[in-house]
C-alpha atoms as one frame of an Amber mdcrd trajectory, in Angstrom:
protein
   8.684 -64.981  -5.208   9.828 -67.687  -7.646  12.764 -67.028 -10.015  10.494
 -67.194 -13.074   8.633 -64.159 -11.763  11.644 -62.090 -10.757  12.353 -60.560
 -14.155   8.744 -59.489 -14.623   8.683 -58.022 -11.132  11.842 -56.022 -11.700
  10.548 -54.851 -15.049   7.223 -53.759 -13.595   8.706 -51.918 -10.620  10.966
 -50.054 -13.032   7.990 -49.223 -15.232   5.976 -47.932 -12.285   8.785 -45.820
 -10.927   9.748 -44.442 -14.320   6.161 -43.463 -15.022   5.734 -41.510 -11.835
   9.180 -39.944 -11.864   8.314 -38.441 -15.225   5.534 -36.472 -13.539   5.941
 -33.049 -12.030   5.408 -34.328  -8.513   4.446 -31.114  -6.768   2.683 -29.407
  -9.649   5.648 -27.270 -10.739   7.000 -28.405 -14.071  10.744 -28.499 -14.521
  10.651 -28.441 -18.295   7.476 -26.568 -19.076   6.308 -23.065 -19.866   6.398
 -21.925 -16.252  10.177 -22.134 -16.416  11.249 -21.910 -20.030   8.843 -19.111
 -20.847   9.866 -16.926 -17.935  13.611 -17.484 -17.982  14.311 -17.986 -21.649
  15.784 -21.481 -21.496  15.814 -23.803 -24.542  12.568 -25.472 -25.479  11.660
 -28.742 -23.758  14.407 -31.223 -24.749  13.742 -34.333 -26.803  17.168 -35.714
 -27.705  20.271 -36.455 -25.676  21.993 -33.461 -27.259  19.045 -31.254 -26.278
  19.253 -32.449 -22.686  22.990 -31.755 -22.552  22.413 -28.234 -23.832  19.628
 -27.870 -21.279  22.015 -28.992 -18.536  24.571 -26.375 -19.577  22.036 -23.544
 -19.549  20.390 -24.459 -16.264  23.687 -25.469 -14.687  25.050 -21.979 -15.294
  21.922 -20.407 -13.806  22.010 -22.687 -10.796  25.689 -21.965 -10.118  25.049
 -18.227 -10.341  22.308 -18.552  -7.712  22.238 -21.891  -5.823  19.170 -20.706
  -3.906  17.060 -20.551  -7.102  14.735 -23.527  -6.633  13.421 -23.524 -10.212
  16.932 -23.482 -11.648  17.955 -26.318  -9.323  14.969 -28.446 -10.362  15.509
 -27.843 -14.078  19.244 -28.538 -13.785  18.609 -31.731 -11.806  16.060 -32.875
 -14.392  18.666 -32.483 -17.118  21.265 -34.302 -15.028  18.929 -37.273 -14.542
  18.132 -37.374 -18.239  21.863 -37.599 -18.982  22.425 -40.379 -16.418  24.029
 -38.167 -13.787  21.686 -39.208 -10.997  24.050 -38.791  -8.068  24.836 -35.244
  -9.150  21.120 -34.501  -9.528  20.581 -35.628  -5.931  23.467 -33.445  -4.755
  22.084 -30.362  -6.518  18.617 -30.828  -5.067  19.943 -31.617  -1.612  21.779
 -28.305  -1.527  18.768 -26.453  -2.912  16.471 -28.098  -0.356  18.770 -27.031
   2.469  18.452 -23.445   1.225  14.694 -23.719   0.681  13.422 -26.086   3.410
   9.805 -24.966   2.998   9.642 -25.222  -0.796   7.363 -28.197  -1.301   7.780
 -28.491  -5.102  11.537 -28.609  -4.534  11.182 -31.258  -1.835   9.034 -33.276
  -4.221  11.715 -33.051  -6.897  14.348 -34.045  -4.327  12.293 -37.103  -3.394
  11.996 -38.102  -7.048  15.736 -37.742  -7.550  16.462 -39.913  -4.526  14.061
 -42.563  -5.819  15.667 -42.505  -9.259  19.054 -43.019  -7.583  17.733 -46.006
  -5.621  17.629 -44.332  -2.197  14.056 -45.353  -1.507  13.787 -44.769   2.240
  15.393 -41.340   1.887  12.993 -40.658  -0.985  10.010 -41.473   1.221  11.331
 -39.185   3.943  11.715 -36.306   1.489   8.306 -36.904  -0.077   6.690 -36.963
   3.374   7.798 -33.347   3.773   6.628 -32.335   0.288   2.987 -32.117   1.420
   1.006 -32.188   4.648  -1.859 -34.383   5.928  -4.212 -31.386   5.954  -3.215
 -30.396   2.422  -2.190 -33.554   0.560  -0.965 -33.500  -3.028  -2.141 -36.398
  -5.189   1.078 -36.265  -7.219   3.107 -36.799  -4.071   0.814 -39.645  -3.007
   1.331 -41.219  -6.426   5.109 -40.847  -6.104   5.089 -42.330  -2.622   3.119
 -45.292  -3.916   5.626 -45.878  -6.709   8.533 -45.828  -4.250   6.752 -48.246
  -1.927   6.158 -50.592  -4.876   9.877 -50.418  -5.612  10.498 -51.459  -1.997
   8.143 -54.426  -2.367   5.469 -52.908  -0.100   2.638 -53.308  -2.586  -0.313
 -53.178  -0.169   1.017 -49.947   1.310   1.553 -48.565  -2.187  -2.015 -49.357
  -3.162  -3.332 -47.430  -0.161  -1.464 -44.355  -1.376  -2.858 -44.782  -4.889
  -6.368 -45.145  -3.462  -5.943 -41.921  -1.494  -4.756 -40.141  -4.638  -7.723
 -41.454  -6.634 -10.142 -40.050  -4.049  -8.729 -36.633  -4.914  -8.519 -37.139
  -8.690 -10.882 -39.958  -9.707  -9.727 -41.934 -12.748  -6.448 -40.019 -13.053
  -4.598 -42.186 -15.628  -1.110 -41.817 -14.152  -2.339 -43.090 -10.772  -4.430
 -45.862 -12.326  -1.407 -46.914 -14.385   0.765 -47.270 -11.303  -2.027 -49.057
  -9.444  -2.326 -51.503 -12.325   1.401 -52.198 -12.291   1.220 -52.672  -8.526
  -1.432 -55.354  -8.981   0.777 -57.015 -11.572   3.639 -57.130  -9.084   1.346
 -59.219  -6.904   0.723 -61.492  -9.905  -2.871 -60.228 -10.196  -2.611 -59.772
 -13.949  -6.359 -59.744 -14.628  -6.908 -56.965 -12.104  -3.865 -55.166 -13.504
  -5.273 -55.317 -17.034  -8.700 -54.104 -15.914  -7.155 -51.133 -14.106  -4.867
 -50.219 -16.988  -7.723 -50.427 -19.505  -9.598 -47.894 -17.373  -6.482 -45.713
 -17.376  -6.095 -45.921 -21.164  -9.761 -44.984 -21.617  -9.199 -41.577 -20.001
  -8.863 -38.691 -22.493  -5.682 -37.394 -20.835  -3.864 -40.737 -20.754  -0.277
 -40.486 -21.947   1.319 -42.955 -24.405   3.272 -44.495 -21.499  -0.001 -45.699
 -19.984  -0.890 -47.561 -23.173   2.600 -49.042 -23.237   2.107 -50.348 -19.703
  -1.173 -51.968 -20.760   0.614 -53.596 -23.701   3.220 -54.932 -21.304   0.619
 -56.544 -19.047  -1.269 -58.074 -21.975   2.047 -59.430 -23.261   2.852 -60.938
 -19.856  -0.522 -62.683 -20.034   0.664 -64.344 -23.241  -1.440 -62.397 -25.778
   1.515 -61.102 -27.760  -0.292 -60.115 -30.978  -2.829 -58.096 -29.003  -0.026
 -56.522 -26.981   1.715 -55.318 -30.150  -1.556 -53.948 -31.505  -2.043 -51.937
 -28.306   1.536 -50.685 -28.424   1.028 -49.391 -31.982  -2.337 -47.700 -31.423
  -2.775 -43.961 -32.020   0.933 -43.320 -32.508   3.070 -42.118 -35.427   4.773
 -44.981 -37.240   8.257 -44.306 -35.850   7.051 -44.025 -32.259   4.872 -47.112
 -32.660   7.854 -49.117 -33.896   9.912 -47.891 -30.953   7.172 -48.941 -28.528
   6.853 -52.373 -30.107  10.617 -52.833 -30.024  10.627 -51.909 -26.322   7.765
 -54.297 -25.639   9.518 -57.165 -27.428  12.721 -56.475 -25.535  10.987 -56.472
 -22.155   9.009 -59.631 -22.863  12.143 -61.346 -24.177  13.940 -60.497 -20.934
  11.087 -61.974 -18.940  11.105 -65.119 -21.105  14.865 -65.555 -20.797  14.717
 -65.217 -17.028  11.864 -67.682 -16.903  13.943 -70.233 -18.837  16.912 -69.731
 -16.517  14.680 -70.277 -13.510  13.511 -73.722 -14.619  15.396 -76.838 -13.488
  17.231 -78.656 -16.241  15.551 -81.715 -17.652  16.620 -84.774 -15.723  17.870
 -82.758 -12.783  15.997 -83.813  -9.655  17.182 -80.856  -7.622  14.395 -78.421
  -6.865  14.780 -74.699  -7.373  16.529 -73.247  -4.341  14.468 -71.336  -1.816
  16.995 -68.530  -2.255  14.912 -67.432  -5.214  11.983 -66.642  -2.934  11.389
 -63.345  -1.239
């Protein structure tokens, strides 16, 4: 891969992984009513202060009973949201050792490993979070995102295709599939896939943001900003546009650094290729 594509590739792999890690991989939410309603934890956090309070509450519950899988998952979620990824992995590793058959927990452990950059270990954990005779589309989606992060885009796309056979037009899977195409520099196919994702009634704002990113990478910046602002409150729209501008600026800056200086006859080194 040429240097002028590296920044976009890194950006897109991060976007794909972040999107899927935000999902409840095995169908058991770590910050939803199935936990907060039953155990009386704070409401789903929104700010950094909320997440730190959440970490204190769930951390105390986890320490009082390290075998409590739900407490471990909620505590680990809060740790990741406060940039304590290694500790989140450690918590879930211990919980998984105590609950080796708990597939939602193994899914959460796989996500935590992926977020910490341990991709092969993440794949191993996710492989045990469902079975071939009873596959979970969320796990397939997560496995695809990890494979994309490892540069194995064709393999990732096979996982997304398997997930889509179970949940046709699921926007979170389509979004990751679109980003995977973009990583292969198939921007037209990426845009087509992401537009289908955005058209689904249950598409999350992140999916629209990913579409805006792809349209921006294609050079249609005004259209990209319009997409990023659509159907959102003013403050959130401004935040999305600011994020989009930042990401596209990073890609542009990297592209400029990857070009040979004018008058320099030396070609770009093959070290920039993968």
